[in-house]
Short mmCIF file of C-alpha atoms and ligand atoms in Angstrom, two decimals:
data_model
loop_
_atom_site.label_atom_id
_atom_site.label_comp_id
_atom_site.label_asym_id
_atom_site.label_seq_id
_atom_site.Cartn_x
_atom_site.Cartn_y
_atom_site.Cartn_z
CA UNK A 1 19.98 -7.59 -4.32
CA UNK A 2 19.49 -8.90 -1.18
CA UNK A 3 17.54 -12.29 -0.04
CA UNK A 4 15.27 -9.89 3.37
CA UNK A 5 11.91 -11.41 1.91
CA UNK A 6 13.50 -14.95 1.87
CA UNK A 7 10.63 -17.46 2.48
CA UNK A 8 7.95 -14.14 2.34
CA UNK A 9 4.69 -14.51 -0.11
CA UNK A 10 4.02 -10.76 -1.16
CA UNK A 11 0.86 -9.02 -2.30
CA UNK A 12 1.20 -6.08 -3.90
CA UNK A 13 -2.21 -3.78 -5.02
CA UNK A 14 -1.60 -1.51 -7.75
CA UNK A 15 1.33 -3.23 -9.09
CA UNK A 16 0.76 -2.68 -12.95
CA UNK A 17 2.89 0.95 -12.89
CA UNK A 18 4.57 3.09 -10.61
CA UNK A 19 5.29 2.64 -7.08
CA UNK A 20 3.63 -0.38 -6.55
CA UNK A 21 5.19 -2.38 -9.82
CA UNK A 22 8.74 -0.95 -8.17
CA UNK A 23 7.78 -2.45 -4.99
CA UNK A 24 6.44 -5.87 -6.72
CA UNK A 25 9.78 -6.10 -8.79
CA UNK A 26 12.44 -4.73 -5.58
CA UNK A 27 10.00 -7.79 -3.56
CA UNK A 28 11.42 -10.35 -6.23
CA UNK A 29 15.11 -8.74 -5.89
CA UNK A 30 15.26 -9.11 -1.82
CA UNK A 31 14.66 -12.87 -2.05
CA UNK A 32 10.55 -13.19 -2.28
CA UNK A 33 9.61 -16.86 -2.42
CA UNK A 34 6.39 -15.24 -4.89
CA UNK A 35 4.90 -12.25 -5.63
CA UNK A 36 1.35 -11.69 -6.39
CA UNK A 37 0.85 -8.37 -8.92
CA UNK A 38 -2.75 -7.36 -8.60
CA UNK A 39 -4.29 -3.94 -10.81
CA UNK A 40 -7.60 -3.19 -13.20
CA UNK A 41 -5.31 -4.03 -16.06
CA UNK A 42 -2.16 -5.43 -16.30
CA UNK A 43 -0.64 -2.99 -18.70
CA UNK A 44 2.20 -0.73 -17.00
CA UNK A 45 0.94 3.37 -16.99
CA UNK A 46 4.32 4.43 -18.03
CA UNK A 47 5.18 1.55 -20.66
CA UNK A 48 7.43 -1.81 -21.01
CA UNK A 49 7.16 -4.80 -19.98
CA UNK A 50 4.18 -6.05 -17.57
CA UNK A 51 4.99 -6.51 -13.92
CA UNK A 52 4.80 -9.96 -13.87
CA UNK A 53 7.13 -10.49 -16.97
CA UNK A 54 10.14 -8.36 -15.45
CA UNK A 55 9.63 -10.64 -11.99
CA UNK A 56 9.38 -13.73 -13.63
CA UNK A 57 12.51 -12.86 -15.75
CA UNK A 58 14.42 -12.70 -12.03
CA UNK A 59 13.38 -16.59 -11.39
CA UNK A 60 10.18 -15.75 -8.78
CA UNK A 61 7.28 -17.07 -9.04
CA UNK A 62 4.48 -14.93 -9.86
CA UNK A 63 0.82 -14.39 -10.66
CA UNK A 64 -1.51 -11.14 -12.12
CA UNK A 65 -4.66 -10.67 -10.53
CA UNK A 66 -6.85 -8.65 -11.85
CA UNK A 67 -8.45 -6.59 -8.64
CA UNK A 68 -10.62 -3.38 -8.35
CA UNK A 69 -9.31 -3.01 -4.44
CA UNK A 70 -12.73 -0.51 -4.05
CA UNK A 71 -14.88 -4.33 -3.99
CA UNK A 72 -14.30 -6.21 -1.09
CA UNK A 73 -15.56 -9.52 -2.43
CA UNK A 74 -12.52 -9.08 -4.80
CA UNK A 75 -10.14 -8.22 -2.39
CA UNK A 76 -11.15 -11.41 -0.49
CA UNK A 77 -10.08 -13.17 -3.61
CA UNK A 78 -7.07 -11.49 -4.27
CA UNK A 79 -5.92 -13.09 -0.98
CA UNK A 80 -6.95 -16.17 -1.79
CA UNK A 81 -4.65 -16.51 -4.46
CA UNK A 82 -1.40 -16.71 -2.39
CA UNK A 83 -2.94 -20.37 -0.94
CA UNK A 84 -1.41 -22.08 -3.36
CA UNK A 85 1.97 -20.52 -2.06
CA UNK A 86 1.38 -21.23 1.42
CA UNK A 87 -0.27 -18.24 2.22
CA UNK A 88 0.31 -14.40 2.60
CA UNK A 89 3.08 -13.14 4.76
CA UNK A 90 3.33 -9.17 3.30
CA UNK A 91 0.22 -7.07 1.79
CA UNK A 92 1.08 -4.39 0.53
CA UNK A 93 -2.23 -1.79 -0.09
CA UNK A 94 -0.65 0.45 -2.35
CA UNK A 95 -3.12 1.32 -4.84
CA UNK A 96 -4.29 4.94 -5.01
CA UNK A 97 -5.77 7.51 -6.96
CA UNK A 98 -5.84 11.30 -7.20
CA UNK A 99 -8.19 13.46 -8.87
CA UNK A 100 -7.67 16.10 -11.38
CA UNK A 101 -9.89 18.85 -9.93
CA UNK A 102 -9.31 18.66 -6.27
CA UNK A 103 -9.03 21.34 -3.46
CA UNK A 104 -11.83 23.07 -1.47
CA UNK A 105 -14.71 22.60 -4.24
CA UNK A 106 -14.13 18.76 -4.52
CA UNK A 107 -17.22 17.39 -6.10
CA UNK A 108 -19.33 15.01 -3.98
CA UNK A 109 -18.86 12.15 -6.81
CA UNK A 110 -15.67 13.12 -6.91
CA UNK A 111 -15.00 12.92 -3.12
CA UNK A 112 -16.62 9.53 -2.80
CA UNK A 113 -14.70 7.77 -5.74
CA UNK A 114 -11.66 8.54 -4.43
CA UNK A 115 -12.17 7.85 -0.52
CA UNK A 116 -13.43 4.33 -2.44
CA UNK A 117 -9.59 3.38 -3.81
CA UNK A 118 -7.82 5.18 -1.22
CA UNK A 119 -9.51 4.57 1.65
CA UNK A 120 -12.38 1.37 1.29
CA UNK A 121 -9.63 -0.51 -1.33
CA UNK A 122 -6.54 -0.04 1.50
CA UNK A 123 -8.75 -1.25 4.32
CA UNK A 124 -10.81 -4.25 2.34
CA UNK A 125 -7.12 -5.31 0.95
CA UNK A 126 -5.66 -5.35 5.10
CA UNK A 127 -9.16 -7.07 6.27
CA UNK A 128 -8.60 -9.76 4.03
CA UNK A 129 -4.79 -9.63 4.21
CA UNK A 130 -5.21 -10.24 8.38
CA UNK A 131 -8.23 -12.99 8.38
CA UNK A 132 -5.65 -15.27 5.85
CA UNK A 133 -2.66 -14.66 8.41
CA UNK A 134 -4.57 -15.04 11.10
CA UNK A 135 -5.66 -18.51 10.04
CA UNK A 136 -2.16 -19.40 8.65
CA UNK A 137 -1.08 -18.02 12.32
CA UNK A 138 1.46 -15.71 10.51
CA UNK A 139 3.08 -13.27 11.81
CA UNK A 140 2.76 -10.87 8.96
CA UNK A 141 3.00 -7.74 7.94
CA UNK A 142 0.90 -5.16 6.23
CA UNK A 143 2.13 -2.17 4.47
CA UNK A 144 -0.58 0.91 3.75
CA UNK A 145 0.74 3.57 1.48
CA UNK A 146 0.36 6.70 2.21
CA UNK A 147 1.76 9.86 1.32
CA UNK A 148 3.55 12.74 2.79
CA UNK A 149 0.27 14.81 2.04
CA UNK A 150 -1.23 12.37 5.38
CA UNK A 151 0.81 14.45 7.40
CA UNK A 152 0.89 17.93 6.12
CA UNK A 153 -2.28 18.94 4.26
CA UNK A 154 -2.04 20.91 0.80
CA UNK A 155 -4.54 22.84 -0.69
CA UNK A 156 -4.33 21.38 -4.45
CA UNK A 157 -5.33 18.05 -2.87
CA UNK A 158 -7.99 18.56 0.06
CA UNK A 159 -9.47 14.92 -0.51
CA UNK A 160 -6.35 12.89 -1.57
CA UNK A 161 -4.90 14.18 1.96
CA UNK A 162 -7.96 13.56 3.82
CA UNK A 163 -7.51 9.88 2.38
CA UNK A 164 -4.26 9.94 3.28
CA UNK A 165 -4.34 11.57 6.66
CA UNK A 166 -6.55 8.51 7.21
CA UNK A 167 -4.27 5.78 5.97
CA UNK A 168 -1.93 6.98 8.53
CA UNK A 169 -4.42 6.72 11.50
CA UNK A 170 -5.78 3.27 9.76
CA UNK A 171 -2.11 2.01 11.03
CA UNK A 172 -2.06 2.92 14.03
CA UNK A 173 -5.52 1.49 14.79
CA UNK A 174 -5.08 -1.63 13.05
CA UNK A 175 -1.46 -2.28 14.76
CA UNK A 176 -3.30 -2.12 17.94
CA UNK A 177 -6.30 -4.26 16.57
CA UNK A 178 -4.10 -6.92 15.21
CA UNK A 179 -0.60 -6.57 17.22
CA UNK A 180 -1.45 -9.56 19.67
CA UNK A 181 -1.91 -11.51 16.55
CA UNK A 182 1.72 -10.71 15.92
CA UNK A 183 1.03 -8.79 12.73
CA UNK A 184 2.31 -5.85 12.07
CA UNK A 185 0.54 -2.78 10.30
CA UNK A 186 2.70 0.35 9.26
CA UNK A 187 1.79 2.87 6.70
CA UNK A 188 4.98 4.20 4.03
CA UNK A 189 4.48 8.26 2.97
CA UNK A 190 6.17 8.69 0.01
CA UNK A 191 7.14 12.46 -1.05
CA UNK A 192 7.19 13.74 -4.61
CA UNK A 193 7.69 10.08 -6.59
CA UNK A 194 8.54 10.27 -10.48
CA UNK A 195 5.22 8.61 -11.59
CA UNK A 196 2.38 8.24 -14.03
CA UNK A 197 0.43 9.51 -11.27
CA UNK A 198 2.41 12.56 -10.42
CA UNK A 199 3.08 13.37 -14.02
CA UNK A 200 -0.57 13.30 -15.14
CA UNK A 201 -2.23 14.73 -11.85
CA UNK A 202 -1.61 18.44 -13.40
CA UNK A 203 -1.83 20.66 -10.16
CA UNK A 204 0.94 18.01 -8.31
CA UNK A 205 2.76 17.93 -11.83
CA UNK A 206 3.36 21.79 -11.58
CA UNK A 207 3.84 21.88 -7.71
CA UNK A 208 6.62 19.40 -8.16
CA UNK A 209 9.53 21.39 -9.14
CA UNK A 210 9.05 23.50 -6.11
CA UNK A 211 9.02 20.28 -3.84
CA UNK A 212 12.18 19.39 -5.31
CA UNK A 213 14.08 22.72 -5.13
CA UNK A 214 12.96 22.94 -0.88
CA UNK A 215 13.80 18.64 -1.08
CA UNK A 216 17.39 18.65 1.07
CA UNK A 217 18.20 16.14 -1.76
CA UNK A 218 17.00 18.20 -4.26
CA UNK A 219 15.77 15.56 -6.32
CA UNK A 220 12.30 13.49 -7.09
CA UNK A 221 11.91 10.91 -5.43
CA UNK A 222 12.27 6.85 -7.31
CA UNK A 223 9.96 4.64 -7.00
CA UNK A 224 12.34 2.05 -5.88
CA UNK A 225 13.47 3.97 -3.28
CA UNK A 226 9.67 3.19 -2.06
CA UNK A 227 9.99 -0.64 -2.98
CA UNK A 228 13.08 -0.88 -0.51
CA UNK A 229 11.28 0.98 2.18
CA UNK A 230 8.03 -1.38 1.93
CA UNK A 231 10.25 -4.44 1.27
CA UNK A 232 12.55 -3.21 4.80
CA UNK A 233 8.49 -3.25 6.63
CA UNK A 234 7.57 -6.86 5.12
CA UNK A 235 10.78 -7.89 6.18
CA UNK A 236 12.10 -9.66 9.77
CA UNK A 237 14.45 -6.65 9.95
CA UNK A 238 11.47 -4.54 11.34
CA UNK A 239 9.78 -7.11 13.60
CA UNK A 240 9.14 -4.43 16.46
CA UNK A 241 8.16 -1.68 14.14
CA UNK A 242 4.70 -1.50 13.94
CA UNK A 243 2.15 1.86 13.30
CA UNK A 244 4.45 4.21 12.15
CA UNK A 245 3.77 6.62 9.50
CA UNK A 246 7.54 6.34 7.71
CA UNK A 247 8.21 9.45 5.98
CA UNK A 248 10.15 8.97 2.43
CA UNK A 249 10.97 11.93 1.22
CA UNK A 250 14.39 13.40 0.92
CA UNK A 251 13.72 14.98 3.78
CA UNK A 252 11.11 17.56 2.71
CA UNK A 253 8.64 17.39 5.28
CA UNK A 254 11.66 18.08 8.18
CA UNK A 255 12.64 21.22 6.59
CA UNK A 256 10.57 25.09 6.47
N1 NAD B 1 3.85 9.39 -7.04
C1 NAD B 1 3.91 10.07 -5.91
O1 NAD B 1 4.56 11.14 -5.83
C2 NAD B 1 3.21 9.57 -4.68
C3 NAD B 1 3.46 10.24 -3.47
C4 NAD B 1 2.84 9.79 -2.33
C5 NAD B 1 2.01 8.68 -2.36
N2 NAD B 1 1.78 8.04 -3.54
C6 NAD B 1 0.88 6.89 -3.50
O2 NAD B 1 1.54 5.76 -4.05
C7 NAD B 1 0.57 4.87 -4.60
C8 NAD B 1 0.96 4.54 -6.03
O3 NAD B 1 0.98 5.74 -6.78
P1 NAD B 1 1.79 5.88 -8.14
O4 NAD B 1 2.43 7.22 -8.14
O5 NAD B 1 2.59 4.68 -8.38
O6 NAD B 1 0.55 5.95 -9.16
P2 NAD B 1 0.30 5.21 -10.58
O7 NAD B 1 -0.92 5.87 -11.13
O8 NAD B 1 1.56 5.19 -11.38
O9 NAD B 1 -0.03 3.74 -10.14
C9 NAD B 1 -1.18 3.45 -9.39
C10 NAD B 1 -1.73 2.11 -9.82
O10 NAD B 1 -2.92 1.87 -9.04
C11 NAD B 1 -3.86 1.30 -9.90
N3 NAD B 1 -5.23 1.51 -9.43
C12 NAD B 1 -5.99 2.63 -9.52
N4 NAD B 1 -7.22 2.40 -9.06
C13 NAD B 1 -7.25 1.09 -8.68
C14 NAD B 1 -8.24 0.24 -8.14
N5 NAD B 1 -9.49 0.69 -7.90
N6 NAD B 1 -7.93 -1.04 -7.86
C15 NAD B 1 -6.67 -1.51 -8.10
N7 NAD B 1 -5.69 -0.76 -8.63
C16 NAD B 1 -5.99 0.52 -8.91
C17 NAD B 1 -3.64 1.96 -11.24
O11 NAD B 1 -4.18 1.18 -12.31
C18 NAD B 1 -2.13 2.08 -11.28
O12 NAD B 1 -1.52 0.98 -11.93
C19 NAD B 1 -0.78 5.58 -4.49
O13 NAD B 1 -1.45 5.14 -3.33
C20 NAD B 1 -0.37 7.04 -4.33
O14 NAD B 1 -1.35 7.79 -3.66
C21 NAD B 1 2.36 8.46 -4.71
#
């Protein structure tokens, strides 16, 4: 598709289904010298063929490692498997959950297991992510995934946007912690994505017909319309972008 990751080692978290197996796969297609596909399990949410079978079947190298990104210890090494490839040059923290009772009365448990994936797992994943560059004196770049609901809140999902209101922030900060390292740190909001996630999280599953009818493209989101968006941040095409929040969403969010 294009070769914009040419000579790039990418990491992608939650790469078994969804988004982040569409931005694993759209890494190999823009040129990725490998791509690491980390998850719990390997086995795609949505069906087919595994993430690593449909990359290697485009001639990348690639590896599956299994990662719960809430435990830093296996975060650390996640990272440590892209040595044998020279090193990481784009982490991508994309894995995420959502809950399916969320809003004002979020349950404490609840609460905490979620802030664990979406908040702990992104920052463990860019900790790790920035000691390896740092030591490969990289100038990488780190992609957070976030969500439109960072930026506006919504009341079906008071935690999930607290998390993701956060991710946003965690950006910023860390582009200003590790900027005169020469690594970059932006966060990607996705709107409403066609997804395991979105289909089976039942409050987002019936708010998204009215996001897409007030969407100026009036259409869902696809999830590699994320990968090119992520794989545009890992590349050299955005070497002065650095803590943005970069809105993907038809346009939703613009529009009352
Ligand atoms: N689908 C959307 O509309 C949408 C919109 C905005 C943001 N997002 C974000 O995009 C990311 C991907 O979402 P998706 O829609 O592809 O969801 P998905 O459920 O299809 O995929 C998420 C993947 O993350 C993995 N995961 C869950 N917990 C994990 C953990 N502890 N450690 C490692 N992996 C774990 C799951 O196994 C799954 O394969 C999430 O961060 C989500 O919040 C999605």
């Amino acid at each position: 598709m294009s070769d914009i990751l040419k000579d790039k080692v990418v990491i992608v978290t939650g790469a078994a289904s969804g988004i982040g197996r569409a931005i694993a796969i759209g890494a190999a297609q823009h040129g990725a010298k490998a791509v690491i596909v980390s998850d719990v399990v390997e086995t795609p949410k949505e069906g087919g063929e595994p993430t690593t079978t449909e990359i290697e079947t485009l001639g990348v190298p690639t590896r599956f490692v299994p990662t719960d990104v809430s435990k830093k210890a296996e975060n650390d090494a996640l990272i440590d498997a892209a040595t044998e490839f020279g090193g990481v040059d784009v982490m991508v923290c994309n894995a995420g959950i959502t809950l399916r009772a969320d809003g004002a009365d979020v349950t404490e448990d609840d609460f905490h297991r979620l802030m664990s994936v979406n908040l702990d797992g992104v920052l463990f994943g860019a900790q790790a992510a920035a000691r390896q560059m740092k030591a490969h004196e990289k100038a990488g770049s780190i992609v957070l995934m976030g969500s439109m609901g960072g930026i506006a809140g919504a009341g079906i999902t008071v935690a999930y946007s607290t998390s993701k209101g956060g991710v946003v922030l965690m950006a910023k900060a860390l582009a200003d912690a590790l900027g005169p390292d020469g690594i970059r740190v932006n966060a990607v909001c996705p709107g409403t994505i066609d997804t395991h996630l979105l289909r089976t999280t039942p409050a987002i599953a019936e708010a998204s017909e009215g996001f897409r009818k007030r969407t100026p493209l009036r259409r869902l989101g696809k999830p590699s319309e994320i990968g090119d968006a992520v794989a545009w941040l890992g590349s050299d095409l955005s070497s002065y972008v650095t803590g943005i929040g970069l809105l993907v969403d038809g346009g939703l969010l613009s529009v009352i």
